Amino acid sequence: MSGRILVAGASMGGLRAAEQLRAAGWTGAITVVGDEPHMPYNRPPLSKEVLAGKAPFESLAFTPKAAAADVEWRLGTKAVAARLDERTVELDDGSSLSYDGLVVATGMRPRRLRCPGPLAGRHTVRTLADAQGLRDELIRPGVRVVVVGAGFIGCEVAATAVGLGVREVTVVDPLPLPMVGPLGDLLGHELLKRHEERGVCFALGAGVAVFEGGDRVTGVVLGDGTDLPADVVVESVGSVANVEWLDGNGLDLSDGVLTDEQLRAGGRPEVVAVGDVARFPNARYDNVPRRVEHWSIATDTAKHAAKVLVAHLTSNDVELAPFAPLPTFWSDQHDFRLQSFGAPVLGKDDMRVLEGDLERDVLVGYHTGGHLAGVVALGGQAAAMSAARYRTQLLKQPALTA
C-alpha cells in the first residue's frame, strides 16, 4: 500500500487518528503536523492537577500505540494553507506536503475578549504553557483573581485557585448561573451554591466592559458598572475553531468543519475531520450538525473517520453506519464531580431528579419528547457510578428522531 495520509493537528485527535489509521489497515506513510513542540498530551488536567502543581508534564503525555511507531511527527510546525484540489498543504516553515488522504484535526483555540484595556495579566488555559504561566501567577501571595466565564474551564480554574489558597476568586458571566448553558438551571443553582460554600464569589448577569490598568490589568469593570479589583484575569469565554488554513476550498467553516454523517468534509471522500473541530450530524439525536468539545470525541471520531478514509483510499466500497456517538463528559470541581452521558443540552426543558437529592449526591435526567436524552450526576463516586448505569439504556434506546 503506497501513498501518504497527512494528519493536520498533533493533539489527542491527531494521535488517535494516526493510531486508528493503522488499526484500519493503512500501511502507507502517515505524517502528523502540529504547532506545539510537545508530543500529544492530555488536556483536561491543565485546569486542575497541572494548575494545582500536582501533575508534571510527563504524567500527561500519551504513549502512542506500537502500531503507530513509524508515524512521522513534524512538531512545532503548523498548517497555514491548503489546496484541496491539488491535495497539498503548506506549512509555516515554507514547506509543502502532498497527500492522498487528509485528516483535519487542528482543534480549537481559546476565544479572547475584545474589551479595551491592557493584555498583561490576562490568561487562557488551553496548552501546557498556558497552565504553567497561570500557575506562576496564582501562587503569588495575596493575588486577586477574576475568572471570566462560568463554564467548565472557568469553574474548574476557580475551584483550583481556591484550593491553592488564593484569597479572592470571582467568577464573572453574563448568564445568571454557572454552567447553565449545557446543564440548565436545576444543576446551575446547585453548582452556584456549592462553589460559594467553598469560597468562590460570583458576579453574574453582566459581561466585561473594560479591563483597567496601565501596563498590566488591575481591575475589571462590568457592563452594570461593577468594578472588581484583579491582579490576574482568566478568560474562559469559549473556543474558536482552527480552520483558517482551509479557507478558499469551498468548505463550510462557519463553526468548525462541517462534515457529513461519515465525517467527510465538503463532499470530499479523501478529507475527513476529527475531534472538536468537526461539526457533524449525530443520527442518535436530531441530525443537526454540531461540534462536541468532549474528551471522548477525539477517539470516537478518529476511529470512525479512519475506517471511512482507508476504505476510500483502498477502493473498498463498504459503507459504514452513520456516525452516532454517545457523548460523555466529566468535570472535577473542588471535592465533587460532574459526570454526564448523552446529550443533556437537548433535554433542558424537561429535567427530572432520577436518584438522590440536590443537597447531596444527585442524578438528573434530561428528556425530550418523553425520551431520555442524557443524564448528569453531581456529587461523589457513587453519583458518577449511578450515571454510568444509564449508559446502556442511552445506547440501546431508539434514535430521538425515530
Short mmCIF file of C-alpha atoms in Angstrom, two decimals:
data_model
loop_
_atom_site.label_atom_id
_atom_site.label_comp_id
_atom_site.label_asym_id
_atom_site.label_seq_id
_atom_site.Cartn_x
_atom_site.Cartn_y
_atom_site.Cartn_z
CA MET A 1 0.00 0.00 0.00
CA SER A 2 1.57 3.29 -1.13
CA GLY A 3 0.63 6.91 -0.66
CA ARG A 4 0.51 9.24 2.32
CA ILE A 5 -2.13 10.34 4.77
CA LEU A 6 -1.47 13.74 6.27
CA VAL A 7 -2.90 14.46 9.72
CA ALA A 8 -3.08 18.21 10.36
CA GLY A 9 -3.08 18.65 14.12
CA ALA A 10 -0.92 16.86 16.70
CA SER A 11 -3.09 16.89 19.77
CA MET A 12 -5.11 13.94 21.05
CA GLY A 13 -7.30 13.85 17.94
CA GLY A 14 -4.26 13.69 15.66
CA LEU A 15 -2.65 10.92 17.69
CA ARG A 16 -5.81 8.84 17.81
CA ALA A 17 -6.31 9.36 14.07
CA ALA A 18 -2.81 8.05 13.34
CA GLU A 19 -3.35 5.03 15.58
CA GLN A 20 -6.76 4.27 14.12
CA LEU A 21 -5.48 4.56 10.54
CA ARG A 22 -3.08 1.74 11.31
CA ALA A 23 -5.85 -0.21 13.05
CA ALA A 24 -8.00 0.22 9.92
CA GLY A 25 -5.30 -1.36 7.77
CA TRP A 26 -3.42 1.60 6.33
CA THR A 27 0.22 0.59 5.80
CA GLY A 28 1.33 3.60 3.79
CA ALA A 29 3.03 6.68 5.15
CA ILE A 30 1.39 8.82 7.85
CA THR A 31 2.67 12.31 8.67
CA VAL A 32 1.31 14.29 11.62
CA VAL A 33 1.87 18.06 11.74
CA GLY A 34 1.29 20.16 14.87
CA ASP A 35 2.15 23.63 16.13
CA GLU A 36 3.12 22.71 19.71
CA PRO A 37 6.65 21.38 20.35
CA HIS A 38 5.33 18.53 22.51
CA MET A 39 4.06 15.12 21.57
CA PRO A 40 0.29 14.83 22.24
CA TYR A 41 -0.74 15.14 25.87
CA ASN A 42 -3.88 15.02 27.97
CA ARG A 43 -5.51 18.46 28.30
CA PRO A 44 -8.23 18.06 31.00
CA PRO A 45 -5.68 18.10 33.88
CA LEU A 46 -4.40 21.52 32.79
CA SER A 47 -7.13 23.39 34.65
CA LYS A 48 -6.91 21.09 37.66
CA GLU A 49 -3.88 18.92 38.55
CA VAL A 50 -1.32 20.88 36.50
CA LEU A 51 -2.59 24.23 37.74
CA ALA A 52 -2.55 22.89 41.30
CA GLY A 53 1.06 21.70 40.90
CA LYS A 54 0.14 18.04 41.35
CA ALA A 55 0.94 16.71 37.86
CA PRO A 56 4.20 17.08 35.91
CA PHE A 57 4.15 17.11 32.12
CA GLU A 58 5.48 13.56 31.98
CA SER A 59 2.25 12.33 33.53
CA LEU A 60 0.18 13.99 30.79
CA ALA A 61 2.00 12.73 27.71
CA PHE A 62 0.28 9.98 25.75
CA THR A 63 2.27 6.93 24.70
CA PRO A 64 1.50 6.14 21.05
CA LYS A 65 0.47 2.58 20.34
CA ALA A 66 3.16 0.31 18.94
CA ALA A 67 1.41 0.03 15.58
CA ALA A 68 1.91 3.78 15.09
CA ALA A 69 5.61 3.77 15.97
CA ASP A 70 6.59 4.53 12.36
CA VAL A 71 4.42 7.64 12.08
CA GLU A 72 6.34 10.78 11.12
CA TRP A 73 5.84 13.68 13.55
CA ARG A 74 6.55 17.26 12.45
CA LEU A 75 6.13 19.23 15.65
CA GLY A 76 6.46 22.96 16.15
CA THR A 77 5.12 23.44 12.62
CA LYS A 78 1.54 24.19 11.66
CA ALA A 79 -0.57 24.08 8.54
CA VAL A 80 -1.21 27.57 7.16
CA ALA A 81 -2.92 26.88 3.82
CA ALA A 82 -4.42 24.03 1.84
CA ARG A 83 -5.17 23.38 -1.80
CA LEU A 84 -7.59 20.51 -1.61
CA ASP A 85 -7.98 20.14 -5.37
CA GLU A 86 -4.21 19.71 -5.65
CA ARG A 87 -4.01 17.68 -2.44
CA THR A 88 -1.29 19.81 -0.86
CA VAL A 89 -0.90 21.57 2.48
CA GLU A 90 1.51 24.44 3.11
CA LEU A 91 3.31 24.72 6.46
CA ASP A 92 4.54 27.78 8.31
CA ASP A 93 8.17 26.78 7.70
CA GLY A 94 7.66 27.35 3.97
CA SER A 95 7.44 23.70 3.01
CA SER A 96 4.56 21.96 1.28
CA LEU A 97 3.29 18.41 1.81
CA SER A 98 1.29 16.38 -0.67
CA TYR A 99 -1.17 13.74 0.44
CA ASP A 100 -3.59 11.10 -0.75
CA GLY A 101 -5.81 11.44 2.30
CA LEU A 102 -6.17 14.34 4.73
CA VAL A 103 -7.33 14.26 8.36
CA VAL A 104 -8.30 17.65 9.76
CA ALA A 105 -7.52 17.59 13.48
CA THR A 106 -6.46 21.18 14.14
CA GLY A 107 -8.81 21.61 17.09
CA MET A 108 -9.65 24.85 18.85
CA ARG A 109 -8.05 27.87 20.45
CA PRO A 110 -9.46 29.99 23.28
CA ARG A 111 -11.69 32.89 22.34
CA ARG A 112 -10.34 36.21 23.62
CA LEU A 113 -12.33 39.22 24.80
CA ARG A 114 -12.00 42.36 22.71
CA CYS A 115 -12.64 44.81 25.53
CA PRO A 116 -10.42 47.88 25.98
CA GLY A 117 -7.53 47.59 28.39
CA PRO A 118 -4.10 46.01 28.90
CA LEU A 119 -3.23 42.45 27.86
CA ALA A 120 -0.63 41.68 30.55
CA GLY A 121 -2.08 39.65 33.41
CA ARG A 122 -4.79 38.08 31.24
CA HIS A 123 -4.61 34.33 30.71
CA THR A 124 -6.30 31.45 28.93
CA VAL A 125 -5.98 27.72 29.62
CA ARG A 126 -5.53 25.54 26.55
CA THR A 127 -1.88 24.47 26.41
CA LEU A 128 0.73 23.27 28.87
CA ALA A 129 2.49 26.63 28.59
CA ASP A 130 -0.80 28.40 29.42
CA ALA A 131 -1.30 26.34 32.57
CA GLN A 132 2.30 26.75 33.72
CA GLY A 133 2.18 30.51 33.19
CA LEU A 134 -1.10 30.86 35.08
CA ARG A 135 0.14 28.74 37.97
CA ASP A 136 3.13 31.05 38.42
CA GLU A 137 0.66 33.91 38.85
CA LEU A 138 -1.73 32.10 41.21
CA ILE A 139 0.91 31.17 43.73
CA ARG A 140 1.91 34.82 44.31
CA PRO A 141 0.89 35.92 47.82
CA GLY A 142 -2.31 37.94 48.10
CA VAL A 143 -3.26 37.65 44.45
CA ARG A 144 -6.84 38.55 43.45
CA VAL A 145 -8.28 36.55 40.53
CA VAL A 146 -11.20 37.26 38.24
CA VAL A 147 -12.34 34.37 36.05
CA VAL A 148 -14.42 35.49 33.09
CA GLY A 149 -16.76 32.68 32.09
CA ALA A 150 -18.68 30.27 34.32
CA GLY A 151 -18.47 27.25 32.05
CA PHE A 152 -16.47 24.05 32.51
CA ILE A 153 -12.98 25.56 32.38
CA GLY A 154 -13.92 28.70 34.30
CA CYS A 155 -15.46 26.76 37.17
CA GLU A 156 -12.54 24.30 37.27
CA VAL A 157 -9.97 27.10 37.36
CA ALA A 158 -11.90 28.90 40.10
CA ALA A 159 -12.05 25.72 42.19
CA THR A 160 -8.34 25.08 41.69
CA ALA A 161 -7.45 28.66 42.62
CA VAL A 162 -9.41 28.42 45.87
CA GLY A 163 -7.65 25.14 46.59
CA LEU A 164 -4.30 26.88 46.15
CA GLY A 165 -5.27 29.40 48.80
CA VAL A 166 -5.93 32.36 46.52
CA ARG A 167 -7.53 34.94 48.81
CA GLU A 168 -10.08 36.33 46.35
CA VAL A 169 -11.61 34.45 43.39
CA THR A 170 -14.56 35.95 41.49
CA VAL A 171 -16.28 34.36 38.50
CA VAL A 172 -17.98 36.70 36.03
CA ASP A 173 -20.59 35.66 33.48
CA PRO A 174 -23.44 37.43 31.66
CA LEU A 175 -25.65 34.38 32.26
CA PRO A 176 -27.50 34.05 35.59
CA LEU A 177 -25.96 30.74 36.75
CA PRO A 178 -22.74 28.76 36.29
CA MET A 179 -22.82 26.15 33.51
CA VAL A 180 -26.47 26.91 32.83
CA GLY A 181 -25.93 26.61 29.07
CA PRO A 182 -25.02 22.90 28.98
CA LEU A 183 -26.77 21.82 32.21
CA GLY A 184 -29.80 24.06 32.77
CA ASP A 185 -30.93 25.90 35.86
CA LEU A 186 -31.62 22.90 38.13
CA LEU A 187 -27.95 21.97 38.46
CA GLY A 188 -26.85 25.55 37.80
CA HIS A 189 -28.39 26.69 41.10
CA GLU A 190 -26.75 23.82 42.97
CA LEU A 191 -23.34 24.48 41.41
CA LEU A 192 -23.57 28.14 42.40
CA LYS A 193 -24.35 27.16 45.98
CA ARG A 194 -21.53 24.59 46.21
CA HIS A 195 -18.91 26.96 44.78
CA GLU A 196 -19.95 29.79 47.08
CA GLU A 197 -19.80 27.47 50.10
CA ARG A 198 -16.17 26.73 49.19
CA GLY A 199 -15.12 30.34 48.83
CA VAL A 200 -15.76 31.32 45.20
CA CYS A 201 -17.55 34.62 44.59
CA PHE A 202 -19.76 35.26 41.58
CA ALA A 203 -20.75 38.37 39.63
CA LEU A 204 -23.45 37.07 37.30
CA GLY A 205 -25.77 38.75 34.82
CA ALA A 206 -23.24 41.17 33.35
CA GLY A 207 -20.30 40.88 30.98
CA VAL A 208 -16.94 42.65 30.92
CA ALA A 209 -16.89 46.21 29.60
CA VAL A 210 -13.32 47.33 30.30
CA PHE A 211 -10.06 45.97 31.70
CA GLU A 212 -8.44 48.55 33.97
CA GLY A 213 -4.74 49.19 34.32
CA GLY A 214 -1.74 50.65 32.54
CA ASP A 215 0.88 48.11 31.53
CA ARG A 216 -0.95 45.34 33.36
CA VAL A 217 -4.53 44.59 34.35
CA THR A 218 -5.54 45.89 37.78
CA GLY A 219 -9.30 45.53 37.59
CA VAL A 220 -12.35 44.52 35.61
CA VAL A 221 -15.33 46.80 35.02
CA LEU A 222 -18.58 45.04 34.17
CA GLY A 223 -21.39 46.25 31.98
CA ASP A 224 -23.53 47.07 35.01
CA GLY A 225 -20.80 49.30 36.47
CA THR A 226 -19.42 46.80 38.99
CA ASP A 227 -15.68 47.34 39.48
CA LEU A 228 -13.72 44.24 40.50
CA PRO A 229 -10.05 44.53 41.54
CA ALA A 230 -7.90 41.95 39.79
CA ASP A 231 -4.23 41.05 39.71
CA VAL A 232 -4.91 38.11 37.38
CA VAL A 233 -7.70 37.56 34.87
CA VAL A 234 -8.54 34.20 33.34
CA GLU A 235 -10.58 34.36 30.13
CA SER A 236 -12.74 31.28 29.66
CA VAL A 237 -15.29 32.51 27.15
CA GLY A 238 -15.45 29.72 24.61
CA SER A 239 -13.36 28.50 21.72
CA VAL A 240 -12.60 29.34 18.09
CA ALA A 241 -12.02 26.58 15.56
CA ASN A 242 -8.60 26.50 13.90
CA VAL A 243 -9.89 26.37 10.33
CA GLU A 244 -8.43 29.48 8.66
CA TRP A 245 -5.84 27.38 6.85
CA LEU A 246 -8.69 25.68 4.96
CA ASP A 247 -10.12 28.93 3.55
CA GLY A 248 -10.74 29.07 -0.18
CA ASN A 249 -11.63 25.42 -0.67
CA GLY A 250 -15.41 25.61 -0.67
CA LEU A 251 -15.84 24.07 2.78
CA ASP A 252 -18.40 25.26 5.33
CA LEU A 253 -16.13 26.64 8.06
CA SER A 254 -18.72 28.76 9.87
CA ASP A 255 -18.30 26.73 13.07
CA GLY A 256 -15.53 24.22 12.67
CA VAL A 257 -15.50 21.93 9.62
CA LEU A 258 -18.94 20.80 8.51
CA THR A 259 -18.95 17.09 7.68
CA ASP A 260 -21.49 14.53 6.59
CA GLU A 261 -22.61 11.59 8.72
CA GLN A 262 -19.36 9.78 7.84
CA LEU A 263 -17.12 12.70 8.93
CA ARG A 264 -16.22 13.53 5.31
CA ALA A 265 -15.71 17.24 4.68
CA GLY A 266 -17.31 19.12 1.80
CA GLY A 267 -18.27 16.01 -0.11
CA ARG A 268 -14.59 15.07 -0.49
CA PRO A 269 -14.06 11.38 0.32
CA GLU A 270 -10.32 11.96 0.79
CA VAL A 271 -10.80 14.59 3.53
CA VAL A 272 -12.17 13.77 7.00
CA ALA A 273 -12.34 15.79 10.21
CA VAL A 274 -11.89 14.56 13.78
CA GLY A 275 -12.04 15.92 17.31
CA ASP A 276 -13.67 19.14 18.42
CA VAL A 277 -13.06 20.89 15.08
CA ALA A 278 -15.54 18.53 13.38
CA ARG A 279 -19.18 19.66 13.11
CA PHE A 280 -21.15 16.53 12.36
CA PRO A 281 -24.76 15.32 12.45
CA ASN A 282 -25.49 12.69 15.07
CA ALA A 283 -28.10 10.16 13.96
CA ARG A 284 -28.64 9.23 17.60
CA TYR A 285 -30.36 12.57 18.18
CA ASP A 286 -31.71 15.08 15.67
CA ASN A 287 -29.14 15.05 12.83
CA VAL A 288 -28.33 18.73 13.41
CA PRO A 289 -24.58 19.20 12.80
CA ARG A 290 -22.79 20.24 15.99
CA ARG A 291 -19.29 20.37 17.32
CA VAL A 292 -18.75 18.38 20.52
CA GLU A 293 -15.87 19.51 22.75
CA HIS A 294 -15.76 16.45 24.98
CA TRP A 295 -12.60 14.44 25.65
CA SER A 296 -14.11 11.19 24.34
CA ILE A 297 -14.97 12.68 20.93
CA ALA A 298 -11.34 12.72 19.79
CA THR A 299 -11.17 8.93 19.98
CA ASP A 300 -14.71 8.33 18.76
CA THR A 301 -14.32 10.49 15.65
CA ALA A 302 -10.82 9.17 14.90
CA LYS A 303 -11.99 5.57 14.96
CA HIS A 304 -14.85 6.18 12.55
CA ALA A 305 -13.06 8.64 10.24
CA ALA A 306 -10.06 6.34 9.88
CA LYS A 307 -12.23 3.48 8.65
CA VAL A 308 -14.01 5.79 6.20
CA LEU A 309 -10.78 7.25 4.82
CA VAL A 310 -8.93 3.94 4.50
CA ALA A 311 -11.95 2.35 2.79
CA HIS A 312 -11.90 5.11 0.19
CA LEU A 313 -8.14 5.05 -0.39
CA THR A 314 -8.11 1.26 -0.78
CA SER A 315 -11.17 1.26 -3.09
CA ASN A 316 -13.21 -0.67 -0.58
CA ASP A 317 -16.83 0.25 -1.25
CA VAL A 318 -18.10 -0.70 2.21
CA GLU A 319 -20.44 1.94 3.64
CA LEU A 320 -20.39 2.26 7.39
CA ALA A 321 -23.41 3.05 9.51
CA PRO A 322 -23.72 6.79 10.17
CA PHE A 323 -21.51 8.10 12.95
CA ALA A 324 -23.68 8.22 16.08
CA PRO A 325 -21.57 8.56 19.24
CA LEU A 326 -22.86 8.78 22.79
CA PRO A 327 -21.22 11.97 24.14
CA THR A 328 -19.57 11.67 27.54
CA PHE A 329 -18.00 14.29 29.77
CA TRP A 330 -16.87 14.82 33.33
CA SER A 331 -15.66 17.81 35.30
CA ASP A 332 -13.90 17.74 38.68
CA GLN A 333 -14.50 20.85 40.80
CA HIS A 334 -13.49 21.19 44.46
CA ASP A 335 -14.42 17.84 46.07
CA PHE A 336 -17.23 16.89 43.68
CA ARG A 337 -17.55 15.62 40.12
CA LEU A 338 -19.99 16.20 37.29
CA GLN A 339 -20.42 13.07 35.16
CA SER A 340 -22.59 13.04 32.05
CA PHE A 341 -23.69 10.58 29.39
CA GLY A 342 -25.75 11.51 26.37
CA ALA A 343 -26.88 14.97 25.27
CA PRO A 344 -28.39 16.80 28.26
CA VAL A 345 -28.43 20.07 26.33
CA LEU A 346 -31.27 18.67 24.20
CA GLY A 347 -33.44 17.97 27.26
CA LYS A 348 -33.12 21.10 29.39
CA ASP A 349 -36.83 21.80 29.07
CA ASP A 350 -37.67 18.57 30.91
CA MET A 351 -35.23 17.89 33.75
CA ARG A 352 -36.08 15.37 36.46
CA VAL A 353 -34.23 14.10 39.51
CA LEU A 354 -33.79 10.37 38.89
CA GLU A 355 -31.86 9.44 42.03
CA GLY A 356 -30.72 11.16 45.22
CA ASP A 357 -31.37 14.80 46.02
CA LEU A 358 -29.80 18.11 45.12
CA GLU A 359 -28.42 18.68 48.62
CA ARG A 360 -26.12 15.65 48.37
CA ASP A 361 -25.43 13.23 45.53
CA VAL A 362 -27.92 13.64 42.71
CA LEU A 363 -28.61 12.19 39.27
CA VAL A 364 -30.64 14.34 36.87
CA GLY A 365 -32.29 13.06 33.70
CA TYR A 366 -32.81 15.28 30.65
CA HIS A 367 -35.75 14.39 28.41
CA THR A 368 -37.04 15.38 25.01
CA GLY A 369 -40.30 14.12 23.56
CA GLY A 370 -40.69 11.93 26.61
CA HIS A 371 -37.41 10.12 25.91
CA LEU A 372 -34.22 10.27 27.96
CA ALA A 373 -31.63 12.36 26.08
CA GLY A 374 -28.93 12.43 28.75
CA VAL A 375 -28.05 12.08 32.41
CA VAL A 376 -25.81 14.16 34.65
CA ALA A 377 -24.57 13.15 38.08
CA LEU A 378 -23.33 15.68 40.64
CA GLY A 379 -21.51 14.54 43.75
CA GLY A 380 -19.04 11.84 44.68
CA GLN A 381 -18.06 8.49 43.22
CA ALA A 382 -21.43 6.90 43.97
CA ALA A 383 -23.22 9.54 41.89
CA ALA A 384 -20.85 9.03 38.96
CA MET A 385 -21.45 5.28 39.11
CA SER A 386 -25.20 5.89 39.08
CA ALA A 387 -24.85 7.87 35.86
CA ALA A 388 -22.81 5.08 34.29
CA ARG A 389 -25.67 2.66 34.87
CA TYR A 390 -27.79 4.66 32.47
CA ARG A 391 -25.19 4.46 29.69
CA THR A 392 -26.51 1.12 28.39
CA GLN A 393 -30.07 2.46 28.36
CA LEU A 394 -29.00 5.51 26.38
CA LEU A 395 -27.08 3.36 23.88
CA LYS A 396 -29.94 0.91 23.33
CA GLN A 397 -32.90 3.24 23.07
CA PRO A 398 -34.15 4.26 19.58
CA ALA A 399 -32.83 7.42 17.99
CA LEU A 400 -34.65 10.51 19.17
CA THR A 401 -35.51 11.26 15.54
CA ALA A 402 -37.19 7.88 15.09
#
